[in-house]
mmCIF file of C-alpha atoms in Angstrom:
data_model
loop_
_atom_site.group_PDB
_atom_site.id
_atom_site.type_symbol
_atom_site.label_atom_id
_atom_site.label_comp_id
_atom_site.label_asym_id
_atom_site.label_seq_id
_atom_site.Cartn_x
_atom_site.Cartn_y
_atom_site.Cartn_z
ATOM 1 C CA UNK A 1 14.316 -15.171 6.185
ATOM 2 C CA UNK A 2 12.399 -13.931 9.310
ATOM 3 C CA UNK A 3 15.498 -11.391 9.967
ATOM 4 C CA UNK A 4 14.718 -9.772 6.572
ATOM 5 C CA UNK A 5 10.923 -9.542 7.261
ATOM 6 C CA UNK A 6 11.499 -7.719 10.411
ATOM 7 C CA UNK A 7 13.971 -5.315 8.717
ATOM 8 C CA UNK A 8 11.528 -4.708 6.034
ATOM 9 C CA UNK A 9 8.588 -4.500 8.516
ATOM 10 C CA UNK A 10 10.856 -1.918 10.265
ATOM 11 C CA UNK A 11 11.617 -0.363 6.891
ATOM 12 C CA UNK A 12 8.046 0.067 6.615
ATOM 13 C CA UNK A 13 6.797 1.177 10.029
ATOM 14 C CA UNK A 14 8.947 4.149 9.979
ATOM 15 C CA UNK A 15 8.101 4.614 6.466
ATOM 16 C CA UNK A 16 4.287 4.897 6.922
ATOM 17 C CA UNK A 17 4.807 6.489 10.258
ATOM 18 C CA UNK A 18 6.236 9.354 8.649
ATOM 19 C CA UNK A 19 4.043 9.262 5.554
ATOM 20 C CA UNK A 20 0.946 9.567 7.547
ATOM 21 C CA UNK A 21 2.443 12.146 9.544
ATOM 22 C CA UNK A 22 3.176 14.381 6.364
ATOM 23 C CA UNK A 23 -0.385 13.553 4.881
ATOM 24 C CA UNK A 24 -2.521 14.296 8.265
ATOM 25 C CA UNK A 25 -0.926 17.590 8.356
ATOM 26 C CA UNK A 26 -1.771 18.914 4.730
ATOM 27 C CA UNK A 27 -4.939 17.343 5.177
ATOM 28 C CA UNK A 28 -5.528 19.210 8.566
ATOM 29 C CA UNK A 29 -4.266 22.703 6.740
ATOM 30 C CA UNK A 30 -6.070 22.675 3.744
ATOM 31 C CA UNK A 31 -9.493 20.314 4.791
ATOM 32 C CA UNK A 32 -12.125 20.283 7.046
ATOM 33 C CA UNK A 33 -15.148 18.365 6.320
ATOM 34 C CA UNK A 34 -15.840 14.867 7.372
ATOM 35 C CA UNK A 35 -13.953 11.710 5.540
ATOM 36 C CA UNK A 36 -15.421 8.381 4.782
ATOM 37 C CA UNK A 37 -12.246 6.659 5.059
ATOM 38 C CA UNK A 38 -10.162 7.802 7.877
ATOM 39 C CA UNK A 39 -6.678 8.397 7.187
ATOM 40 C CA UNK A 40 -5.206 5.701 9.398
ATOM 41 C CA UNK A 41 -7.614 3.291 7.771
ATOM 42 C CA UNK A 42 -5.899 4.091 4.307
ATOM 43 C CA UNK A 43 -2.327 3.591 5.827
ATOM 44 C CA UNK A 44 -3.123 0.291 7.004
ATOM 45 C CA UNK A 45 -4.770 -1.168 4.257
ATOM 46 C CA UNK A 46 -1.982 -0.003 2.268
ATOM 47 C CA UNK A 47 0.731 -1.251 4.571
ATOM 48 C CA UNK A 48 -0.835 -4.910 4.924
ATOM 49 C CA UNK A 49 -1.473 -5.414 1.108
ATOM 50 C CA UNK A 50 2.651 -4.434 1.116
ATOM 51 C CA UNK A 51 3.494 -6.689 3.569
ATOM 52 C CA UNK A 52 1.217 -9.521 2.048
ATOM 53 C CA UNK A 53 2.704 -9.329 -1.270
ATOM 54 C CA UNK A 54 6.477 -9.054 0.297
ATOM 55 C CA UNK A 55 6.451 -11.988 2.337
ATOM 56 C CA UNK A 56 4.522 -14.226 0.042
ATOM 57 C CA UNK A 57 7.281 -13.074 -3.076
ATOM 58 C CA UNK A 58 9.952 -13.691 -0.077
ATOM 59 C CA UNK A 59 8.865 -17.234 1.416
ATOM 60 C CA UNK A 60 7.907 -18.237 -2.888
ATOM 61 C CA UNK A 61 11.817 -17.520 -3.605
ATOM 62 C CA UNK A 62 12.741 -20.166 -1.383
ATOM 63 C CA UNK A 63 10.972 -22.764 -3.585
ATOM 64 C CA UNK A 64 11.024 -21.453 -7.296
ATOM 65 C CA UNK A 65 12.721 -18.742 -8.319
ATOM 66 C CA UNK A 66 12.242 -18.824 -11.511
ATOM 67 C CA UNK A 67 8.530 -17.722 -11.177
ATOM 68 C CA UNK A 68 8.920 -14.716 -9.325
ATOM 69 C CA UNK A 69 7.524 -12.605 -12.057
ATOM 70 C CA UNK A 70 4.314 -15.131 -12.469
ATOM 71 C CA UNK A 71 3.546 -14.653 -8.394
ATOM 72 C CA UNK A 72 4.435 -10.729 -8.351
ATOM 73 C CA UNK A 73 1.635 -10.564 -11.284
ATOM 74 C CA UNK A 74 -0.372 -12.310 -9.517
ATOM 75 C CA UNK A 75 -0.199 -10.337 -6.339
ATOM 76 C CA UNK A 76 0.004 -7.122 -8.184
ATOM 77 C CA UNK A 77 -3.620 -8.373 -9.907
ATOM 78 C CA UNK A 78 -5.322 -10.064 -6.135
ATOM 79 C CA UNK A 79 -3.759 -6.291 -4.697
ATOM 80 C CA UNK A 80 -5.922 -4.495 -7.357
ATOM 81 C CA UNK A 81 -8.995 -6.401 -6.295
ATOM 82 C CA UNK A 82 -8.578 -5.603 -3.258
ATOM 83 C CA UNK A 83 -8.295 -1.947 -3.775
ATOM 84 C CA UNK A 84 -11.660 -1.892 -5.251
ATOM 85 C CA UNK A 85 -13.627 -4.038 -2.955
ATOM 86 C CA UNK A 86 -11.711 -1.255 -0.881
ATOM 87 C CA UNK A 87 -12.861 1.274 -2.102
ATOM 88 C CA UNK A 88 -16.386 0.115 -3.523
ATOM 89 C CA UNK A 89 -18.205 1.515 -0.312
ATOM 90 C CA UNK A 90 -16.684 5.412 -1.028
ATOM 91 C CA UNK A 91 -18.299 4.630 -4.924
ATOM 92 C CA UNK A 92 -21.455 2.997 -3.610
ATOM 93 C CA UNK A 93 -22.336 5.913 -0.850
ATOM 94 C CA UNK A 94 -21.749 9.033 -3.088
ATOM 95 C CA UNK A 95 -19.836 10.711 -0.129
ATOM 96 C CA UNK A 96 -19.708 14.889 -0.716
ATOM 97 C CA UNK A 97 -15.938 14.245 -1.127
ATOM 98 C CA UNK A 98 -15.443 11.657 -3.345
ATOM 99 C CA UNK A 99 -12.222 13.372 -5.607
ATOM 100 C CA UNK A 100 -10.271 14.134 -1.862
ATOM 101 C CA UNK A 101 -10.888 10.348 -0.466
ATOM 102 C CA UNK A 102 -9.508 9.266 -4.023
ATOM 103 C CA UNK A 103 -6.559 11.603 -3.842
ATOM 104 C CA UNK A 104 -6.067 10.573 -0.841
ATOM 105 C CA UNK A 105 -6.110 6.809 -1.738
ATOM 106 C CA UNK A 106 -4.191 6.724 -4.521
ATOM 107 C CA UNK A 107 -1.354 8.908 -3.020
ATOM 108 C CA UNK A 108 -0.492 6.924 -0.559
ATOM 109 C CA UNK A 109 -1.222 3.892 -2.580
ATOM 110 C CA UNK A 110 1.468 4.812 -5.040
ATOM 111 C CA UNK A 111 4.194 5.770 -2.983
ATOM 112 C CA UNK A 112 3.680 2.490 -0.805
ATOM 113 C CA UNK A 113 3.640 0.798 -4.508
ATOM 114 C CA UNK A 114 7.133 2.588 -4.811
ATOM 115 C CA UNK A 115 8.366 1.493 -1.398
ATOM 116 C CA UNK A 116 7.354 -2.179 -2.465
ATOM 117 C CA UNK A 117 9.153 -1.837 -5.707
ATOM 118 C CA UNK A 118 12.280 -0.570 -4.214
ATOM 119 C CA UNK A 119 11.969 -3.293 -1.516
ATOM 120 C CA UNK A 120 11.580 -6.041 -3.961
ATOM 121 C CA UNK A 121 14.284 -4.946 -6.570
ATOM 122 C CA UNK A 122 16.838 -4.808 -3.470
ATOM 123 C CA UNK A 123 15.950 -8.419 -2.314
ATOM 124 C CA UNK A 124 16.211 -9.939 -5.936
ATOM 125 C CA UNK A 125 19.266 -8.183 -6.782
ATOM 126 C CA UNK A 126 20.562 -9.845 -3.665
ATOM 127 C CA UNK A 127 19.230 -13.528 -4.521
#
């Protein structure tokens, strides 16, 4: 099991590596006030709460299977709190960009939510 974490958390380095990458550089071309959230900040938040939910769904398999879908609901629902105790501070302060730190949130929080799916529908069409 710990050989497939490490491959995933591989997966997944080089993954948001190169994400962040892409997204600093359109944000540096086409932005240049002042951000609430830095962008790194986003990237990791969003690269834990993957990594959470993957390794919890991958040490749960060991023990029931049959309840995978309950636990990935579960997670998906405890990920969505998260997201808004997350991002409760942006809501809260009234910052002068409020519709780019969104954007910028919710890209990268879908294609990491696409990364997790892919990740997930490889390792249970392998179990």
């Amino acid at each position: 099991m710990l050989k497939e974490i490490g491959v995933f958390l591989l997966k997944l380095t080089g993954f948001s590596v190169l994400l962040l990458a892409v997204h600093y550089y359109v944000l540096l071309q086409f932005f240049s006030g002042e951000l609430y959230f830095p962008i790194w900040a986003i990237y990791c938040f969003n690269a834990v709460l993957v990594i959470g939910v993957y390794v919890v769904l991958r040490a749960y398999s060991k023990k029931q299977f049959g309840n995978m879908f309950k636990l990935f609901l579960i997670t998906t629902l405890v990920k969505m709190v998260l997201v808004i105790l997350f991002l409760l501070p942006l809501f809260l302060k009234k910052s002068q960009y409020t519709q780019v730190e969104v954007f910028n949130f919710f890209i990268a929080y879908f294609l990491f939510l696409i990364f997790e799916t892919i990740a997930l529908k490889t390792f249970l069409q392998k179990t």
